[in-house]
């Protein structure tokens, strides 16, 4: 397993398996490792991408002002990754940046922006149209912005997408989240006689 894969695997373990009370310290240790890897390979965008991911997830365990600073740092790292190579890790920087844009507070508190979020997530889909993360997070964005009939297509694609061997655990966790979101959305819309919903339902191939 490469150094990058170890970081990826450790992040997934912290995010999905480590008790919340212990996650903050674990993220800090992992961030130190990732910064060290970036210093060893200054021309590689992948370690910078993982720095951004860790900073963003670590922000949930910090005080409000520190968290906002961490999220801004994550955004800047992702923009740098895109500048270096927009196709890094199949467009993952666009996915993460788009997710930040729709999840963080809007101005004047922070930089949240649904229009930018949609643009980033659609760019990620162009790079990796069949990816689990690209489809799941665009589906989640559509749910968040009140477009559930559109979301089911992307959530269904995320569920059906094959998990990557090098990210098997994290991908299967995300597929499970996509299935849960799809089930909830279907339950909410199933009784509606909504032509848009029925069209999306049929095109997604959901039985």
GROMACS .gro file of C-alpha atoms in nm, residues 80-185:
model
  106
   80UNK     CA    1  -0.452   2.483  -0.579
   81UNK     CA    2  -0.505   2.115  -0.662
   82UNK     CA    3  -0.737   2.210  -0.949
   83UNK     CA    4  -0.481   2.459  -1.077
   84UNK     CA    5  -0.210   2.191  -1.069
   85UNK     CA    6  -0.422   1.918  -1.231
   86UNK     CA    7  -0.802   1.942  -1.252
   87UNK     CA    8  -0.831   1.566  -1.310
   88UNK     CA    9  -0.649   1.473  -0.989
   89UNK     CA   10  -0.806   1.155  -0.844
   90UNK     CA   11  -1.077   1.161  -1.112
   91UNK     CA   12  -1.190   1.515  -1.033
   92UNK     CA   13  -1.220   1.460  -0.657
   93UNK     CA   14  -1.112   1.817  -0.583
   94UNK     CA   15  -1.418   1.947  -0.768
   95UNK     CA   16  -1.641   1.710  -0.569
   96UNK     CA   17  -1.500   1.819  -0.234
   97UNK     CA   18  -1.497   2.186  -0.324
   98UNK     CA   19  -1.854   2.169  -0.453
   99UNK     CA   20  -1.957   1.997  -0.131
  100UNK     CA   21  -1.797   2.271   0.077
  101UNK     CA   22  -1.978   2.539  -0.125
  102UNK     CA   23  -2.321   2.396  -0.045
  103UNK     CA   24  -2.250   2.283   0.311
  104UNK     CA   25  -2.072   2.582   0.465
  105UNK     CA   26  -2.259   2.895   0.575
  106UNK     CA   27  -2.318   3.162   0.314
  107UNK     CA   28  -2.180   3.517   0.316
  108UNK     CA   29  -2.116   3.706   0.543
  109UNK     CA   30  -2.031   3.412   0.771
  110UNK     CA   31  -1.842   3.208   0.513
  111UNK     CA   32  -1.818   3.138   0.138
  112UNK     CA   33  -2.120   2.909   0.087
  113UNK     CA   34  -2.268   2.944  -0.262
  114UNK     CA   35  -2.517   2.700  -0.420
  115UNK     CA   36  -2.450   2.826  -0.773
  116UNK     CA   37  -2.076   2.761  -0.741
  117UNK     CA   38  -2.148   2.428  -0.575
  118UNK     CA   39  -2.357   2.308  -0.869
  119UNK     CA   40  -2.095   2.423  -1.119
  120UNK     CA   41  -1.817   2.238  -0.934
  121UNK     CA   42  -2.019   1.918  -0.894
  122UNK     CA   43  -2.125   1.918  -1.258
  123UNK     CA   44  -1.761   1.962  -1.361
  124UNK     CA   45  -1.673   1.660  -1.146
  125UNK     CA   46  -1.945   1.459  -1.320
  126UNK     CA   47  -1.800   1.547  -1.660
  127UNK     CA   48  -1.461   1.414  -1.548
  128UNK     CA   49  -1.599   1.105  -1.375
  129UNK     CA   50  -1.963   1.048  -1.481
  130UNK     CA   51  -1.993   0.702  -1.324
  131UNK     CA   52  -1.814   0.762  -0.994
  132UNK     CA   53  -1.971   0.686  -0.657
  133UNK     CA   54  -1.868   1.015  -0.497
  134UNK     CA   55  -1.949   1.235  -0.799
  135UNK     CA   56  -2.302   1.096  -0.822
  136UNK     CA   57  -2.370   1.072  -0.450
  137UNK     CA   58  -2.267   1.428  -0.370
  138UNK     CA   59  -2.450   1.577  -0.665
  139UNK     CA   60  -2.757   1.383  -0.556
  140UNK     CA   61  -2.712   1.509  -0.201
  141UNK     CA   62  -2.676   1.865  -0.331
  142UNK     CA   63  -3.003   1.830  -0.523
  143UNK     CA   64  -3.176   1.704  -0.209
  144UNK     CA   65  -3.034   1.991  -0.006
  145UNK     CA   66  -3.159   2.246  -0.259
  146UNK     CA   67  -3.509   2.098  -0.280
  147UNK     CA   68  -3.484   1.896  -0.602
  148UNK     CA   69  -3.553   1.538  -0.488
  149UNK     CA   70  -3.701   1.421  -0.820
  150UNK     CA   71  -3.372   1.500  -0.991
  151UNK     CA   72  -3.165   1.357  -0.706
  152UNK     CA   73  -3.287   0.999  -0.736
  153UNK     CA   74  -3.113   0.947  -1.071
  154UNK     CA   75  -2.772   1.035  -0.926
  155UNK     CA   76  -2.826   0.849  -0.598
  156UNK     CA   77  -2.923   0.537  -0.794
  157UNK     CA   78  -2.608   0.567  -1.007
  158UNK     CA   79  -2.398   0.595  -0.690
  159UNK     CA   80  -2.558   0.280  -0.550
  160UNK     CA   81  -2.490   0.086  -0.870
  161UNK     CA   82  -2.133   0.213  -0.924
  162UNK     CA   83  -1.858  -0.043  -0.849
  163UNK     CA   84  -1.642   0.019  -0.544
  164UNK     CA   85  -1.275   0.083  -0.619
  165UNK     CA   86  -1.032  -0.184  -0.491
  166UNK     CA   87  -0.799   0.076  -0.345
  167UNK     CA   88  -1.087   0.250  -0.163
  168UNK     CA   89  -1.312  -0.048  -0.097
  169UNK     CA   90  -1.412   0.037   0.260
  170UNK     CA   91  -1.480   0.408   0.202
  171UNK     CA   92  -1.663   0.343  -0.125
  172UNK     CA   93  -1.889   0.079   0.032
  173UNK     CA   94  -1.971   0.317   0.317
  174UNK     CA   95  -2.064   0.588   0.067
  175UNK     CA   96  -2.272   0.343  -0.136
  176UNK     CA   97  -2.461   0.258   0.182
  177UNK     CA   98  -2.525   0.629   0.246
  178UNK     CA   99  -2.646   0.667  -0.112
  179UNK     CA  100  -2.884   0.372  -0.069
  180UNK     CA  101  -3.019   0.518   0.255
  181UNK     CA  102  -3.073   0.860   0.094
  182UNK     CA  103  -3.236   0.696  -0.209
  183UNK     CA  104  -3.472   0.492   0.009
  184UNK     CA  105  -3.579   0.797   0.209
  185UNK     CA  106  -3.631   1.006  -0.103
   0.00000   0.00000   0.00000
